[in-house]
């Protein structure tokens, strides 16, 4: 199992636009990507902080997600909304 966490700090006033795009991206991933197991999106204590938790079968499935058309469209659509993005990958996760 390959787990990725991402913490986004959004630019003020962009959360209401960012969240629906993120949820749509996650829903598409779960439906269309064989190696995608789970996405969870949480709001942080700061209204401009969003936490994403993703689970994939392996690193190849995650790489395929990054190359998918829907992720590319999401990444482009939200680029101007993100102040910072911190990504952590955990490849040795026990089920």
CSV table of N, CA and C in Angstrom, one decimal:
chain,number,residue,atom,x,y,z
A,1,UNK,N,0.9,-1.2,0.0
A,1,UNK,CA,0.0,0.0,0.0
A,1,UNK,C,0.9,1.2,0.0
A,2,UNK,N,0.5,2.2,-0.8
A,2,UNK,CA,1.3,3.4,-0.9
A,2,UNK,C,0.4,4.6,-0.5
A,3,UNK,N,0.8,5.4,0.5
A,3,UNK,CA,0.0,6.4,1.0
A,3,UNK,C,0.7,7.8,0.8
A,4,UNK,N,-0.1,8.7,0.4
A,4,UNK,CA,0.3,10.1,0.1
A,4,UNK,C,-0.5,11.1,1.0
A,5,UNK,N,0.1,12.0,1.7
A,5,UNK,CA,-0.6,13.1,2.3
A,5,UNK,C,-0.2,14.4,1.7
A,6,UNK,N,-1.1,15.3,1.6
A,6,UNK,CA,-0.8,16.6,1.0
A,6,UNK,C,-1.5,17.6,1.9
A,7,UNK,N,-0.8,18.6,2.3
A,7,UNK,CA,-1.3,19.8,3.0
A,7,UNK,C,-1.3,21.0,2.1
A,8,UNK,N,-2.4,21.5,1.8
A,8,UNK,CA,-2.5,22.7,1.0
A,8,UNK,C,-2.8,23.9,1.9
A,9,UNK,N,-2.1,25.0,1.7
A,9,UNK,CA,-2.5,26.3,2.3
A,9,UNK,C,-3.0,27.1,1.1
A,10,UNK,N,-4.3,27.4,1.1
A,10,UNK,CA,-4.9,28.1,0.0
A,10,UNK,C,-4.8,29.6,0.2
A,11,UNK,N,-4.8,30.3,-0.9
A,11,UNK,CA,-4.9,31.7,-0.9
A,11,UNK,C,-6.3,32.1,-0.4
A,12,UNK,N,-6.4,33.2,0.4
A,12,UNK,CA,-7.6,33.6,1.0
A,12,UNK,C,-8.7,33.7,-0.1
A,13,UNK,N,-9.9,33.2,0.3
A,13,UNK,CA,-11.1,33.4,-0.6
A,13,UNK,C,-11.2,32.3,-1.7
A,14,UNK,N,-10.3,31.3,-1.7
A,14,UNK,CA,-10.4,30.3,-2.8
A,14,UNK,C,-10.9,29.0,-2.4
A,15,UNK,N,-11.1,28.8,-1.1
A,15,UNK,CA,-11.6,27.4,-0.6
A,15,UNK,C,-12.9,27.0,-1.2
A,16,UNK,N,-13.8,27.9,-1.4
A,16,UNK,CA,-15.1,27.4,-1.9
A,16,UNK,C,-15.1,27.0,-3.4
A,17,UNK,N,-14.1,27.5,-4.1
A,17,UNK,CA,-13.8,27.0,-5.5
A,17,UNK,C,-13.0,25.8,-5.5
A,18,UNK,N,-11.9,25.8,-4.7
A,18,UNK,CA,-11.0,24.7,-4.6
A,18,UNK,C,-11.6,23.3,-4.2
A,19,UNK,N,-12.4,23.3,-3.2
A,19,UNK,CA,-12.9,22.1,-2.6
A,19,UNK,C,-13.8,21.3,-3.6
A,20,UNK,N,-14.7,21.9,-4.3
A,20,UNK,CA,-15.5,21.1,-5.3
A,20,UNK,C,-14.6,20.5,-6.4
A,21,UNK,N,-13.5,21.2,-6.8
A,21,UNK,CA,-12.6,20.7,-7.8
A,21,UNK,C,-11.8,19.5,-7.3
A,22,UNK,N,-11.4,19.6,-6.0
A,22,UNK,CA,-10.7,18.5,-5.4
A,22,UNK,C,-11.6,17.3,-5.2
A,23,UNK,N,-12.8,17.5,-4.8
A,23,UNK,CA,-13.7,16.3,-4.6
A,23,UNK,C,-14.0,15.7,-6.0
A,24,UNK,N,-14.2,16.5,-7.0
A,24,UNK,CA,-14.4,15.9,-8.3
A,24,UNK,C,-13.2,15.1,-8.8
A,25,UNK,N,-12.0,15.6,-8.6
A,25,UNK,CA,-10.8,14.9,-8.9
A,25,UNK,C,-10.7,13.5,-8.2
A,26,UNK,N,-11.0,13.6,-6.9
A,26,UNK,CA,-11.0,12.4,-6.1
A,26,UNK,C,-12.0,11.3,-6.5
A,27,UNK,N,-13.2,11.8,-6.8
A,27,UNK,CA,-14.3,10.9,-7.3
A,27,UNK,C,-13.9,10.2,-8.6
A,28,UNK,N,-13.4,11.0,-9.5
A,28,UNK,CA,-13.0,10.5,-10.8
A,28,UNK,C,-11.8,9.4,-10.6
A,29,UNK,N,-10.9,9.7,-9.7
A,29,UNK,CA,-9.8,8.8,-9.5
A,29,UNK,C,-10.3,7.5,-8.9
A,30,UNK,N,-11.2,7.5,-8.0
A,30,UNK,CA,-11.8,6.3,-7.4
A,30,UNK,C,-12.5,5.5,-8.4
A,31,UNK,N,-13.2,6.1,-9.4
A,31,UNK,CA,-14.0,5.4,-10.4
A,31,UNK,C,-13.2,4.9,-11.5
A,32,UNK,N,-12.1,5.7,-11.9
A,32,UNK,CA,-11.4,5.4,-13.2
A,32,UNK,C,-10.0,4.8,-13.0
A,33,UNK,N,-9.4,4.8,-11.8
A,33,UNK,CA,-8.1,4.4,-11.6
A,33,UNK,C,-8.1,3.1,-10.8
A,34,UNK,N,-7.6,2.0,-11.4
A,34,UNK,CA,-7.7,0.7,-10.8
A,34,UNK,C,-6.8,0.6,-9.5
A,35,UNK,N,-5.7,1.4,-9.4
A,35,UNK,CA,-4.9,1.3,-8.2
A,35,UNK,C,-5.2,2.3,-7.2
A,36,UNK,N,-6.3,3.1,-7.3
A,36,UNK,CA,-6.7,4.1,-6.3
A,36,UNK,C,-7.6,3.5,-5.4
A,37,UNK,N,-7.3,3.5,-4.1
A,37,UNK,CA,-8.2,2.8,-3.1
A,37,UNK,C,-9.0,3.8,-2.3
A,38,UNK,N,-8.4,5.0,-1.9
A,38,UNK,CA,-9.1,5.9,-1.0
A,38,UNK,C,-8.6,7.3,-1.1
A,39,UNK,N,-9.5,8.2,-1.0
A,39,UNK,CA,-9.2,9.7,-0.9
A,39,UNK,C,-10.0,10.2,0.3
A,40,UNK,N,-9.4,11.0,1.1
A,40,UNK,CA,-10.1,11.7,2.2
A,40,UNK,C,-9.6,13.1,2.2
A,41,UNK,N,-10.6,14.0,2.3
A,41,UNK,CA,-10.3,15.5,2.3
A,41,UNK,C,-10.8,16.0,3.6
A,42,UNK,N,-9.9,16.7,4.3
A,42,UNK,CA,-10.3,17.3,5.6
A,42,UNK,C,-9.9,18.8,5.6
A,43,UNK,N,-10.7,19.6,6.3
A,43,UNK,CA,-10.4,21.0,6.5
A,43,UNK,C,-9.6,21.1,7.8
A,44,UNK,N,-8.5,22.0,7.7
A,44,UNK,CA,-7.7,22.2,8.9
A,44,UNK,C,-8.4,23.3,9.8
A,45,UNK,N,-7.7,23.5,10.9
A,45,UNK,CA,-8.2,24.5,11.9
A,45,UNK,C,-8.2,25.9,11.3
A,46,UNK,N,-7.3,26.2,10.4
A,46,UNK,CA,-7.2,27.4,9.7
A,46,UNK,C,-8.1,27.3,8.5
A,47,UNK,N,-9.0,28.2,8.2
A,47,UNK,CA,-10.0,28.1,7.1
A,47,UNK,C,-9.3,28.0,5.7
A,48,UNK,N,-8.0,28.3,5.6
A,48,UNK,CA,-7.3,28.2,4.3
A,48,UNK,C,-6.4,26.9,4.2
A,49,UNK,N,-6.6,26.0,5.2
A,49,UNK,CA,-5.8,24.8,5.2
A,49,UNK,C,-6.7,23.6,4.8
A,50,UNK,N,-6.2,22.8,3.8
A,50,UNK,CA,-6.9,21.6,3.4
A,50,UNK,C,-5.9,20.4,3.5
A,51,UNK,N,-6.3,19.3,4.0
A,51,UNK,CA,-5.5,18.1,4.2
A,51,UNK,C,-6.1,17.0,3.3
A,52,UNK,N,-5.2,16.4,2.5
A,52,UNK,CA,-5.6,15.3,1.6
A,52,UNK,C,-4.9,14.1,2.0
A,53,UNK,N,-5.6,12.9,2.1
A,53,UNK,CA,-5.0,11.6,2.4
A,53,UNK,C,-5.4,10.7,1.2
A,54,UNK,N,-4.4,10.1,0.6
A,54,UNK,CA,-4.7,9.3,-0.6
A,54,UNK,C,-4.0,7.9,-0.4
A,55,UNK,N,-4.7,6.8,-0.8
A,55,UNK,CA,-4.2,5.5,-0.7
A,55,UNK,C,-4.2,4.8,-2.1
A,56,UNK,N,-3.0,4.3,-2.5
A,56,UNK,CA,-2.9,3.6,-3.8
A,56,UNK,C,-2.3,2.2,-3.5
A,57,UNK,N,-2.5,1.4,-4.5
A,57,UNK,CA,-1.9,0.0,-4.4
A,57,UNK,C,-0.4,0.1,-4.3
A,58,UNK,N,0.2,1.0,-5.1
A,58,UNK,CA,1.7,1.1,-5.1
A,58,UNK,C,2.1,2.4,-5.7
A,59,UNK,N,3.4,2.7,-5.8
A,59,UNK,CA,3.9,3.9,-6.3
A,59,UNK,C,3.6,4.1,-7.8
A,60,UNK,N,3.5,3.0,-8.5
A,60,UNK,CA,3.1,3.0,-10.0
A,60,UNK,C,1.7,3.6,-10.1
A,61,UNK,N,0.8,3.1,-9.3
A,61,UNK,CA,-0.6,3.6,-9.4
A,61,UNK,C,-0.7,5.1,-9.1
A,62,UNK,N,0.1,5.6,-8.1
A,62,UNK,CA,0.2,7.0,-7.8
A,62,UNK,C,0.8,7.8,-9.0
A,63,UNK,N,1.8,7.3,-9.6
A,63,UNK,CA,2.4,7.9,-10.7
A,63,UNK,C,1.4,8.0,-11.9
A,64,UNK,N,0.6,6.9,-12.1
A,64,UNK,CA,-0.4,7.0,-13.1
A,64,UNK,C,-1.4,8.0,-12.8
A,65,UNK,N,-1.8,8.2,-11.6
A,65,UNK,CA,-2.7,9.2,-11.2
A,65,UNK,C,-2.2,10.6,-11.6
A,66,UNK,N,-0.9,10.9,-11.3
A,66,UNK,CA,-0.3,12.2,-11.6
A,66,UNK,C,-0.3,12.5,-13.1
A,67,UNK,N,-0.3,11.4,-13.9
A,67,UNK,CA,-0.3,11.5,-15.4
A,67,UNK,C,-1.7,11.6,-16.0
A,68,UNK,N,-2.7,11.3,-15.2
A,68,UNK,CA,-4.1,11.2,-15.7
A,68,UNK,C,-4.6,12.6,-16.2
A,69,UNK,N,-5.5,12.5,-17.2
A,69,UNK,CA,-6.0,13.8,-17.7
A,69,UNK,C,-6.8,14.5,-16.7
A,70,UNK,N,-7.6,13.8,-15.8
A,70,UNK,CA,-8.4,14.6,-14.8
A,70,UNK,C,-7.5,15.2,-13.8
A,71,UNK,N,-6.4,14.6,-13.4
A,71,UNK,CA,-5.5,15.2,-12.5
A,71,UNK,C,-4.8,16.4,-13.1
A,72,UNK,N,-4.4,16.3,-14.3
A,72,UNK,CA,-3.7,17.4,-15.0
A,72,UNK,C,-4.6,18.6,-15.1
A,73,UNK,N,-5.9,18.3,-15.4
A,73,UNK,CA,-6.9,19.4,-15.5
A,73,UNK,C,-7.1,20.1,-14.1
A,74,UNK,N,-7.2,19.2,-13.0
A,74,UNK,CA,-7.3,19.7,-11.7
A,74,UNK,C,-6.1,20.6,-11.3
A,75,UNK,N,-4.9,20.1,-11.5
A,75,UNK,CA,-3.7,20.8,-11.2
A,75,UNK,C,-3.6,22.1,-11.8
A,76,UNK,N,-4.0,22.2,-13.1
A,76,UNK,CA,-4.0,23.5,-13.8
A,76,UNK,C,-5.1,24.4,-13.3
A,77,UNK,N,-6.3,23.9,-13.0
A,77,UNK,CA,-7.4,24.7,-12.5
A,77,UNK,C,-7.1,25.3,-11.1
A,78,UNK,N,-6.3,24.6,-10.3
A,78,UNK,CA,-6.1,25.1,-8.9
A,78,UNK,C,-4.8,25.8,-8.7
A,79,UNK,N,-3.9,25.9,-9.7
A,79,UNK,CA,-2.6,26.4,-9.5
A,79,UNK,C,-2.5,27.8,-8.9
A,80,UNK,N,-3.4,28.6,-9.3
A,80,UNK,CA,-3.4,30.0,-8.8
A,80,UNK,C,-4.1,30.1,-7.4
A,81,UNK,N,-4.7,29.0,-6.9
A,81,UNK,CA,-5.4,29.1,-5.6
A,81,UNK,C,-4.5,28.6,-4.5
A,82,UNK,N,-3.4,28.0,-4.8
A,82,UNK,CA,-2.6,27.4,-3.7
A,82,UNK,C,-1.4,28.3,-3.4
A,83,UNK,N,-1.3,28.6,-2.1
A,83,UNK,CA,-0.2,29.4,-1.6
A,83,UNK,C,1.0,28.5,-1.3
A,84,UNK,N,0.8,27.3,-0.6
A,84,UNK,CA,1.8,26.3,-0.4
A,84,UNK,C,1.2,24.9,-0.5
A,85,UNK,N,2.1,24.0,-0.9
A,85,UNK,CA,1.6,22.6,-0.9
A,85,UNK,C,2.8,21.7,-0.4
A,86,UNK,N,2.5,20.9,0.6
A,86,UNK,CA,3.5,20.0,1.2
A,86,UNK,C,3.1,18.5,0.9
A,87,UNK,N,3.9,17.8,0.2
A,87,UNK,CA,3.5,16.4,-0.1
A,87,UNK,C,4.5,15.4,0.7
A,88,UNK,N,3.9,14.4,1.3
A,88,UNK,CA,4.6,13.3,1.9
A,88,UNK,C,4.2,12.0,1.3
A,89,UNK,N,5.2,11.2,1.0
A,89,UNK,CA,4.9,9.8,0.5
A,89,UNK,C,5.4,8.8,1.5
A,90,UNK,N,4.5,7.8,1.7
A,90,UNK,CA,4.9,6.7,2.6
A,90,UNK,C,4.7,5.4,1.9
A,91,UNK,N,5.8,4.8,1.5
A,91,UNK,CA,5.7,3.6,0.6
A,91,UNK,C,5.6,2.3,1.4
A,92,UNK,N,6.0,2.3,2.7
A,92,UNK,CA,6.1,1.1,3.5
A,92,UNK,C,5.0,1.2,4.5
A,93,UNK,N,3.7,1.0,4.1
A,93,UNK,CA,2.6,1.1,5.1
A,93,UNK,C,2.1,-0.3,5.2
A,94,UNK,N,1.8,-0.7,6.5
A,94,UNK,CA,1.3,-2.1,6.8
A,94,UNK,C,-0.2,-2.0,6.8
A,95,UNK,N,-0.8,-2.9,6.2
A,95,UNK,CA,-2.3,-3.0,6.2
A,95,UNK,C,-2.8,-3.5,7.6
